[in-house]
GROMACS .gro file of C-alpha atoms in nm:
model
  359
    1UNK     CA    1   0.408   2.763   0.610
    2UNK     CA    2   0.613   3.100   0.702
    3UNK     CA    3   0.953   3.019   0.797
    4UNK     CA    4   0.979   3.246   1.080
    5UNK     CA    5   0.733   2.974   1.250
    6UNK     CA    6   0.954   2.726   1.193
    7UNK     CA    7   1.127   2.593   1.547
    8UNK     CA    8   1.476   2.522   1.554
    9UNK     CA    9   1.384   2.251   1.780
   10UNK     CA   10   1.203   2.101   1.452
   11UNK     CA   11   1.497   2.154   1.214
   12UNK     CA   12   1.707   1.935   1.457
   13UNK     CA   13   1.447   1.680   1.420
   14UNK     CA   14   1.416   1.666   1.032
   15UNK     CA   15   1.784   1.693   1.033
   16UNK     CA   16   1.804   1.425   1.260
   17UNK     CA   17   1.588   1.193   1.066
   18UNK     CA   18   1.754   1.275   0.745
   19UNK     CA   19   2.062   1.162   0.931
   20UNK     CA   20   1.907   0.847   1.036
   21UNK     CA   21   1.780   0.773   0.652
   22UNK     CA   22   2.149   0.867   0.479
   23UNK     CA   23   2.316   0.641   0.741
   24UNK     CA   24   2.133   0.335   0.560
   25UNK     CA   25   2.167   0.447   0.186
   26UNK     CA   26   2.524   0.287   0.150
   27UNK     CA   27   2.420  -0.006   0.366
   28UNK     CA   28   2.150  -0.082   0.153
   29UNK     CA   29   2.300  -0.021  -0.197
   30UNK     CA   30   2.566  -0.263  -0.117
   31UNK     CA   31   2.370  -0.533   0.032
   32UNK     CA   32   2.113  -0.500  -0.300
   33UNK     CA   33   2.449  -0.668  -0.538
   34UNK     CA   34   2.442  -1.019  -0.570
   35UNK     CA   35   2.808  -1.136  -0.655
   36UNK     CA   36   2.916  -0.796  -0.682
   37UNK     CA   37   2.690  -0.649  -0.960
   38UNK     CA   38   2.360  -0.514  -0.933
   39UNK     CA   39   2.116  -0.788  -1.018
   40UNK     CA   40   1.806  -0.479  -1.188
   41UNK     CA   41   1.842  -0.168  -1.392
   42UNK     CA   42   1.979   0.101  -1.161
   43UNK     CA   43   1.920   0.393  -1.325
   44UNK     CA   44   1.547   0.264  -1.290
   45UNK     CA   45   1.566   0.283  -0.893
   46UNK     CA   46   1.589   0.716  -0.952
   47UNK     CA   47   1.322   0.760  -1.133
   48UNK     CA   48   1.083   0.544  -0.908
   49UNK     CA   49   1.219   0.743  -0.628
   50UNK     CA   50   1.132   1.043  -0.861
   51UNK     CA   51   0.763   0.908  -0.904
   52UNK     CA   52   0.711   0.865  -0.524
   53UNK     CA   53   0.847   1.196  -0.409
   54UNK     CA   54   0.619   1.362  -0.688
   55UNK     CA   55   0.301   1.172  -0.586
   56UNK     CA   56   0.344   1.227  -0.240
   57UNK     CA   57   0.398   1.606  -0.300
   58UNK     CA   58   0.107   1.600  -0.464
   59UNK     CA   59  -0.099   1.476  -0.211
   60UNK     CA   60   0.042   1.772   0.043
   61UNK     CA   61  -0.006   1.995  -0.180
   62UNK     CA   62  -0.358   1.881  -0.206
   63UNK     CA   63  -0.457   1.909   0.189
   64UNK     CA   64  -0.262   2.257   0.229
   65UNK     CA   65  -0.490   2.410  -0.038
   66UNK     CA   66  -0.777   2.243   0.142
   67UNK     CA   67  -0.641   2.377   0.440
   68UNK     CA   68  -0.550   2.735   0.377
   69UNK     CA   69  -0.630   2.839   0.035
   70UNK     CA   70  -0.534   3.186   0.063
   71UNK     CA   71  -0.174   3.092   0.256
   72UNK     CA   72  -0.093   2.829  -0.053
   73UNK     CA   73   0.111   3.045  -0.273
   74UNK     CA   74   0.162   2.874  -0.584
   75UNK     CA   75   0.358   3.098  -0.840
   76UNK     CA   76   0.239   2.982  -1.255
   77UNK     CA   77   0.486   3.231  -1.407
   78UNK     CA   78   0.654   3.030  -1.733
   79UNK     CA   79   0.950   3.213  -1.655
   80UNK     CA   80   0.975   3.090  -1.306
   81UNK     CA   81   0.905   2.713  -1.339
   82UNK     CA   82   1.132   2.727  -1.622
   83UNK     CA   83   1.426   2.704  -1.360
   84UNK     CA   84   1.317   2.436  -1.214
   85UNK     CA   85   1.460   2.179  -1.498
   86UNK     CA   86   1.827   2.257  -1.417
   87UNK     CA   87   1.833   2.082  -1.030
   88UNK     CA   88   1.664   1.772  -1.197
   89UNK     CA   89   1.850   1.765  -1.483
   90UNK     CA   90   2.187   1.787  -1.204
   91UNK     CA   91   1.984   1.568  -0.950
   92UNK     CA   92   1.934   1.263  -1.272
   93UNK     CA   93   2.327   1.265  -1.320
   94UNK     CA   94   2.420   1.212  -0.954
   95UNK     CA   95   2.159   0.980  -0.847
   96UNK     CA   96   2.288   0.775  -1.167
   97UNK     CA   97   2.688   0.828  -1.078
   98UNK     CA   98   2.632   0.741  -0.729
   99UNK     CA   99   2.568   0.330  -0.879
  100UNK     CA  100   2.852   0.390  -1.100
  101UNK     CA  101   3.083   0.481  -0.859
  102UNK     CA  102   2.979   0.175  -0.609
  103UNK     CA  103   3.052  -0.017  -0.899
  104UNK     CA  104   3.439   0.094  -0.857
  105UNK     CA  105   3.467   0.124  -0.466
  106UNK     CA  106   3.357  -0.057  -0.079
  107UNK     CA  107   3.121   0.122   0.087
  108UNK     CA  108   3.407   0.259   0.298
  109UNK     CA  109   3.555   0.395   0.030
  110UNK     CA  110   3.267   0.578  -0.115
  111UNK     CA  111   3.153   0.727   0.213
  112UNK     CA  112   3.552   0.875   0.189
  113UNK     CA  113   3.532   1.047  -0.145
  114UNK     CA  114   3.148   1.172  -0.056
  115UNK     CA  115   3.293   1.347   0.225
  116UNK     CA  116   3.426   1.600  -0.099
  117UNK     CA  117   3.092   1.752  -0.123
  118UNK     CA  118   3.113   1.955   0.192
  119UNK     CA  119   3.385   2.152   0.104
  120UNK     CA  120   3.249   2.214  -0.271
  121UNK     CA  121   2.960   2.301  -0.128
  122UNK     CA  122   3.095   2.551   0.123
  123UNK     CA  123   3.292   2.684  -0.142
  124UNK     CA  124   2.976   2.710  -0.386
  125UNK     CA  125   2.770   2.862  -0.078
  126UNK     CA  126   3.014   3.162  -0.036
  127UNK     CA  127   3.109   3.235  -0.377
  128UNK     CA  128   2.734   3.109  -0.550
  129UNK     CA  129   2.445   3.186  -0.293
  130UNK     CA  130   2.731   3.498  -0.194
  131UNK     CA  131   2.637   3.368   0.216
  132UNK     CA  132   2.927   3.537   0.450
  133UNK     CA  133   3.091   3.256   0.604
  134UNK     CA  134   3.359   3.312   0.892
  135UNK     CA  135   3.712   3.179   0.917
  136UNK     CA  136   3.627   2.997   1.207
  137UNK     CA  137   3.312   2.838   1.018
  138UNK     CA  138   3.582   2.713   0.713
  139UNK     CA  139   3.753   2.572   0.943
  140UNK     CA  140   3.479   2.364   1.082
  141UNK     CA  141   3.396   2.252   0.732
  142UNK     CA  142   3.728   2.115   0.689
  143UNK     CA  143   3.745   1.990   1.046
  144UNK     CA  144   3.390   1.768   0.942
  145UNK     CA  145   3.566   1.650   0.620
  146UNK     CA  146   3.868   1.539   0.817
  147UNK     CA  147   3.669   1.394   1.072
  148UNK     CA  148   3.415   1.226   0.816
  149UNK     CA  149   3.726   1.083   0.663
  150UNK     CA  150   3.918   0.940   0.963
  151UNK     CA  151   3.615   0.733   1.103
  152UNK     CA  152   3.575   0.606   0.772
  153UNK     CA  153   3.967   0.462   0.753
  154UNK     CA  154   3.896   0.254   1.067
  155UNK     CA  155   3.931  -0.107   1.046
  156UNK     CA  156   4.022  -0.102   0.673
  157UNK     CA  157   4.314  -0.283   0.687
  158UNK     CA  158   4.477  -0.100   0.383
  159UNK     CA  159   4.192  -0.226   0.200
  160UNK     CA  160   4.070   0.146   0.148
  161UNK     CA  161   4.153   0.393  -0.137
  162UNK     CA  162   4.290   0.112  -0.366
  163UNK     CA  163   3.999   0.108  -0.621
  164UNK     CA  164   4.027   0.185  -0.998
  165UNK     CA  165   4.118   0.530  -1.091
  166UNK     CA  166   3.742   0.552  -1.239
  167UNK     CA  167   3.603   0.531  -0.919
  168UNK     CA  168   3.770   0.866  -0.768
  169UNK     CA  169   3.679   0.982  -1.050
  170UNK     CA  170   3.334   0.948  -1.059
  171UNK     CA  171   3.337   0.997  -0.663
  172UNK     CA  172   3.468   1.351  -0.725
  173UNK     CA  173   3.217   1.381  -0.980
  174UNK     CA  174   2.937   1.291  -0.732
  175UNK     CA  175   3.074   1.551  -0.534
  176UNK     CA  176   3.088   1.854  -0.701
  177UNK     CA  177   2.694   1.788  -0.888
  178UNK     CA  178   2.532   1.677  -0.498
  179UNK     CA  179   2.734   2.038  -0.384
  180UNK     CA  180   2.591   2.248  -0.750
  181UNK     CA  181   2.231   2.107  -0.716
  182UNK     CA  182   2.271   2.141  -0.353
  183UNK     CA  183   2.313   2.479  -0.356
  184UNK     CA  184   2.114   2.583  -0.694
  185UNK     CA  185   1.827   2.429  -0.501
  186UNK     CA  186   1.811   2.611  -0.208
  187UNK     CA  187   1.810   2.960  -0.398
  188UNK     CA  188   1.579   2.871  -0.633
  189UNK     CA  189   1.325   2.706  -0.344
  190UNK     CA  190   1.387   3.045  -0.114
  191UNK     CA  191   1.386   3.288  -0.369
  192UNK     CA  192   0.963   3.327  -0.342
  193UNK     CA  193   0.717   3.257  -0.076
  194UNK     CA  194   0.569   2.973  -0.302
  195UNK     CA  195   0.460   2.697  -0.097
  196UNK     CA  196   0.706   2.425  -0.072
  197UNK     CA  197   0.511   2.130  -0.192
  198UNK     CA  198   0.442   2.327  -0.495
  199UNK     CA  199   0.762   2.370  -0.554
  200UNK     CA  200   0.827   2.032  -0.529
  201UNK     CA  201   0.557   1.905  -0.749
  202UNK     CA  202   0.746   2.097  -1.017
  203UNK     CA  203   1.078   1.948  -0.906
  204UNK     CA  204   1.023   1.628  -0.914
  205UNK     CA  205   0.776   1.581  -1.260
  206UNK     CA  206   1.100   1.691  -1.406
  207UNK     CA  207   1.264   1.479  -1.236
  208UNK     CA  208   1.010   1.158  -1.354
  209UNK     CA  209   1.046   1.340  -1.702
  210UNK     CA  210   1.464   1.344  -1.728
  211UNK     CA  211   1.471   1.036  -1.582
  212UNK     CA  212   1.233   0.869  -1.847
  213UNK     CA  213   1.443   1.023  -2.124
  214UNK     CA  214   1.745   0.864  -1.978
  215UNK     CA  215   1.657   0.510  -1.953
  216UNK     CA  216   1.453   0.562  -2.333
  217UNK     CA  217   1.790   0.661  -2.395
  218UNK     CA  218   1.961   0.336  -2.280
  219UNK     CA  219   1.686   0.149  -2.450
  220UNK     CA  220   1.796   0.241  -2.819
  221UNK     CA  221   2.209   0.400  -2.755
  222UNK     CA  222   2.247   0.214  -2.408
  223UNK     CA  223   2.372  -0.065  -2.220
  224UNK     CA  224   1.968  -0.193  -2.273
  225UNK     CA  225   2.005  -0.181  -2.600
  226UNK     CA  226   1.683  -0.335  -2.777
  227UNK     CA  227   1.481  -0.368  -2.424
  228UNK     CA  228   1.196  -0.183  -2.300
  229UNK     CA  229   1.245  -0.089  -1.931
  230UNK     CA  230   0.876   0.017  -1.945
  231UNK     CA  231   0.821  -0.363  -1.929
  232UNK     CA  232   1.117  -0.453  -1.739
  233UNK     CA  233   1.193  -0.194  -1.489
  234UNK     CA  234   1.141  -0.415  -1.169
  235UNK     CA  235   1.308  -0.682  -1.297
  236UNK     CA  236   1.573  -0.799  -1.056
  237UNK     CA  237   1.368  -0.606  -0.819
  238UNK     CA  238   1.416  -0.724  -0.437
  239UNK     CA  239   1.294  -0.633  -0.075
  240UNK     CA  240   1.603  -0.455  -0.005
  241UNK     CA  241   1.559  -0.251  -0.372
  242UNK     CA  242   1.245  -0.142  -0.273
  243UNK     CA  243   1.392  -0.014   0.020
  244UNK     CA  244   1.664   0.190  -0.116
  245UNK     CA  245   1.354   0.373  -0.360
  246UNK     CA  246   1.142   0.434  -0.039
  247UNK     CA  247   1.476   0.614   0.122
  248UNK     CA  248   1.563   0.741  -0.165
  249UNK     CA  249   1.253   0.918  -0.190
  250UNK     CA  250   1.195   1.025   0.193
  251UNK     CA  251   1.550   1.149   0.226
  252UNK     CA  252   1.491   1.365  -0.089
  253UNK     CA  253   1.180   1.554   0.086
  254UNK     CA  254   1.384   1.576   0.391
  255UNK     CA  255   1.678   1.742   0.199
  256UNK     CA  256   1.425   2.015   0.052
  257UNK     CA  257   1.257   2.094   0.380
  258UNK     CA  258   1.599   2.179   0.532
  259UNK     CA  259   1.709   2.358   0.179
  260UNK     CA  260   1.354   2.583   0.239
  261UNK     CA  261   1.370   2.638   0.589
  262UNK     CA  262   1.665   2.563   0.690
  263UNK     CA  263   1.995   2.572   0.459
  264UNK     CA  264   2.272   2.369   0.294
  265UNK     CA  265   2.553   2.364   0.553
  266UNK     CA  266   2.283   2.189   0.778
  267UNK     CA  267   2.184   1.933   0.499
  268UNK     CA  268   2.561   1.869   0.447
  269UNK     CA  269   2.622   1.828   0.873
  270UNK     CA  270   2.318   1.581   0.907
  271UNK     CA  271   2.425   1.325   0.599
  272UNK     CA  272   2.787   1.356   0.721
  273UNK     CA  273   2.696   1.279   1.053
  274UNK     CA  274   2.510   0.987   0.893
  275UNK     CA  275   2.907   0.831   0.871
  276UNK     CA  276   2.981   0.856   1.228
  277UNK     CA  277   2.587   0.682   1.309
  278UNK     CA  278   2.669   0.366   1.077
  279UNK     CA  279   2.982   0.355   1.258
  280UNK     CA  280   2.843   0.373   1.606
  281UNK     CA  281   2.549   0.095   1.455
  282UNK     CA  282   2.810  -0.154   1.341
  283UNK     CA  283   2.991  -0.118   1.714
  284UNK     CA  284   2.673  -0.179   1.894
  285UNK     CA  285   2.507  -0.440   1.615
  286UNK     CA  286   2.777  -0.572   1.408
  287UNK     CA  287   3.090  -0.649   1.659
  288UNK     CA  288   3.294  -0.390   1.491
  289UNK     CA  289   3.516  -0.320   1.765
  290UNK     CA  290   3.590   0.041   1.840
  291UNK     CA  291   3.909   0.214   1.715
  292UNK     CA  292   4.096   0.516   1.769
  293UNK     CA  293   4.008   0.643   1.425
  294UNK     CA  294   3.638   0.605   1.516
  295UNK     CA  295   3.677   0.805   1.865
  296UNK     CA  296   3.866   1.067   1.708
  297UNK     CA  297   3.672   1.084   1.367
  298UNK     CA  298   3.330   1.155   1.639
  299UNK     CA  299   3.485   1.398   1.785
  300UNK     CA  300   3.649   1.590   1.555
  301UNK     CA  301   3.339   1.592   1.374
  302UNK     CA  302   3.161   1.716   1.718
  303UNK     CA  303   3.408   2.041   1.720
  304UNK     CA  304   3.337   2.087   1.366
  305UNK     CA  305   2.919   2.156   1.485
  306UNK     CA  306   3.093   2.330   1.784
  307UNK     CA  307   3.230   2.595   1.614
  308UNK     CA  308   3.001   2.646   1.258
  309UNK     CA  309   2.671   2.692   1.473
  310UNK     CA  310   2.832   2.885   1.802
  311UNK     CA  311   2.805   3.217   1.883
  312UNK     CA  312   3.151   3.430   1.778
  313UNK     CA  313   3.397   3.527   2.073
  314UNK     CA  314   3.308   3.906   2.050
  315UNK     CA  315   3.558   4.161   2.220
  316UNK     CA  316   3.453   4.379   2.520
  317UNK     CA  317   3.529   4.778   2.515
  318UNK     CA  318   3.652   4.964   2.820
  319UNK     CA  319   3.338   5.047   2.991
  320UNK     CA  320   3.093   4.874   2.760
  321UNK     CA  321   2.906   4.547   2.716
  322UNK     CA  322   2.932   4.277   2.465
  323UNK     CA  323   2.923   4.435   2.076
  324UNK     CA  324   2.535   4.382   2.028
  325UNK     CA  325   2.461   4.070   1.820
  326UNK     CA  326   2.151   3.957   1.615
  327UNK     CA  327   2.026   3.603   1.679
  328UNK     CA  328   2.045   3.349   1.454
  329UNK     CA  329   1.761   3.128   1.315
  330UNK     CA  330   1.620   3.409   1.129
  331UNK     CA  331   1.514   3.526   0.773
  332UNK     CA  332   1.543   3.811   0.609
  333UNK     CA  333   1.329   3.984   0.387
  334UNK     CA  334   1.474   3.841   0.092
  335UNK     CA  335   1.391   3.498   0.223
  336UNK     CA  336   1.780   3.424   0.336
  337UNK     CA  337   1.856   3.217   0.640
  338UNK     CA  338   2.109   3.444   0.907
  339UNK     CA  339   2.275   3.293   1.172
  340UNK     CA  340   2.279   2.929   1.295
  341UNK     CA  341   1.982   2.748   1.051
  342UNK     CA  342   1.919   2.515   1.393
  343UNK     CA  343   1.779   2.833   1.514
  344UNK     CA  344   2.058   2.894   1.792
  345UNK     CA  345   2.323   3.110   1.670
  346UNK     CA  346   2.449   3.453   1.621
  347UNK     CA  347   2.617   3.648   1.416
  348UNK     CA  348   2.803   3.998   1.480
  349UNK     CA  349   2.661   4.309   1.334
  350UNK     CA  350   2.982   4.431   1.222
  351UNK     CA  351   3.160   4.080   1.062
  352UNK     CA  352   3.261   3.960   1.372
  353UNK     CA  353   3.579   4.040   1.578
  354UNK     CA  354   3.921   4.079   1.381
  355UNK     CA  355   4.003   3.754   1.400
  356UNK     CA  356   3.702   3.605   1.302
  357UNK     CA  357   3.631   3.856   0.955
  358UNK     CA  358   3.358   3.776   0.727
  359UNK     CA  359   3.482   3.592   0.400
   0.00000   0.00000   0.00000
């Protein structure tokens, strides 16, 4: 699949959707305690996730080679699958501290210190992937963490941020490895023309392999000391468990379609909006009654797209048109994403105007 076919109409979409399946992760986590502990082996519900996302690869994999043979690039260079290890290795530690940190904190309270990884990962973007970013684009990136954060702090009743000093710890932890494998991820799936699926297939078997290793791990050093989980893996196992390892896995092939065609920044707007859609759910479902926090968390958040995906002011010369501007949605010829990744945007040719500069 070439990316220049890819709509920005259908980013929106997948974006969308991966909104829709983040908005239920923390939902879903929580409700899966019994008495405030987690009644199975949680470590267990990442690698299952792991398995599905790798069989299901497989199985696209299978009907775009039956498809188009000749489009299915699928690079077998040691050197180049060798890479793919480190996001797994990344992805097995933050799948595993997201449980540990729920373990400290409300859901509230988690969604709060999660809002961290979009400033890491604009941060890691610029300075990592070496993307130009704007200063009006930072600022939308802060203005989404702020207004992430404030719709969050509704109806709290001071019940918010008072949770063990482990749990911002391991919140700020979850922060910085979802922005480094975030962003590792996204070069390593754009820099070839491999076929996505392939690239997934080698993603996730290291994914089923680390995760493996870990809970073996547990089994003789761990907490399951003396167990086997090969035996005992679903035990504890509910509806709602099964649940969270079906959006566990969908929401991972979401996250590296947008990371392939699409980029990071968008992947960070559509699970943040995901805060702002449980909000609006619990209003309409739950009774929640609406606050000031909520209205001004929405649309803070609603600048924040505002500004990161529009077109820059540009200034007009004496005599002459608009500065000419390349449209967004594009990719280059080194397989990077310019302009708005929803397809819409522009950037200047020149950096932008002078109050707008490059960074």
């Amino acid at each position: 699949m070439a990316k220049s076919s890819i709509s920005g109409m259908r980013k929106l979409v997948v974006a969308a959707t991966l909104t829709v399946f983040t908005c239920s992760q923390g939902l879903l986590m929580e409700a899966s305690k019994v008495n405030g502990k987690y009644p199975y082996n949680s470590a267990v519900v990442p690698l299952l996730s792991e398995l599905v996302k790798l069989l299901l690869s497989i199985l696209l994999l299978r009907r775009a080679r039956e498809r188009d043979p000749a489009g299915t690039i699928m690079t077998t260079d040691v050197k180049s699958m060798l890479l793919f290890p480190i996001p797994s290795i990344i992805y097995v530690m933050h799948n595993n501290v997201q449980f540990y940190t729920m373990a400290y904190v409300d859901a509230a309270t988690y969604q709060i210190l999660g809002n961290l990884k979009i400033v890491t990962t604009g941060i890691l973007f610029r300075f990592a992937l070496g993307r130009l970013m704007t200063r009006t684009q930072w600022i939308a990136l802060l203005l989404l963490t702020v207004g992430a954060t404030v719709s969050q702090i509704s109806g709290c009743k001071g019940e918010t941020l008072s949770a063990p000093m482990a749990g911002y710890a391991l919140g700020v932890l979850s922060a910085c490895l979802s922005a480094t494998a975030g962003v590792y991820t996204e070069f390593l799936l754009k820099k070839n023309n491999d076929n996505l699926y392939w690239q997934n297939v080698q993603l996730y078997a290291f994914g089923v392999v680390f995760n493996g290793l870990r809970l073996t791990w547990d089994d003789f050093f761990g907490e399951n000391s003396g167990g086997n989980w090969l035996f005992d893996c679903t035990n504890g196992f509910t509806a709602i468990t099964w649940l969270i390892v079906i959006n566990f896995s969908f929401s991972g092939l979401f996250v590296s379609w947008l990371q392939k065609f699409a980029d990071t920044i968008v992947k960070v707007y559509a699970t943040s909006s995901a805060m702002l859609l449980t909000a609006l759910l619990s209003v309409s479902f739950f009774g929640l009654e609406p606050s000031l926090q909520l209205f001004l968390g929405i649309t803070i958040a609603c600048c924040s797209l505002v500004l990161y995906f529009m077109p820059p002011d540009l200034p007009k010369e004496k005599g002459m048109g608009v500065l000419p501007v390349t449209s967004g949605g594009g990719v280059n010829g080194d397989g990077n994403t310019s302009g708005s990744a929803y397809g819409g945007g522009a950037t200047p040719r020149g950096g932008g105007s002078g109050d707008d500069k490059l960074n």
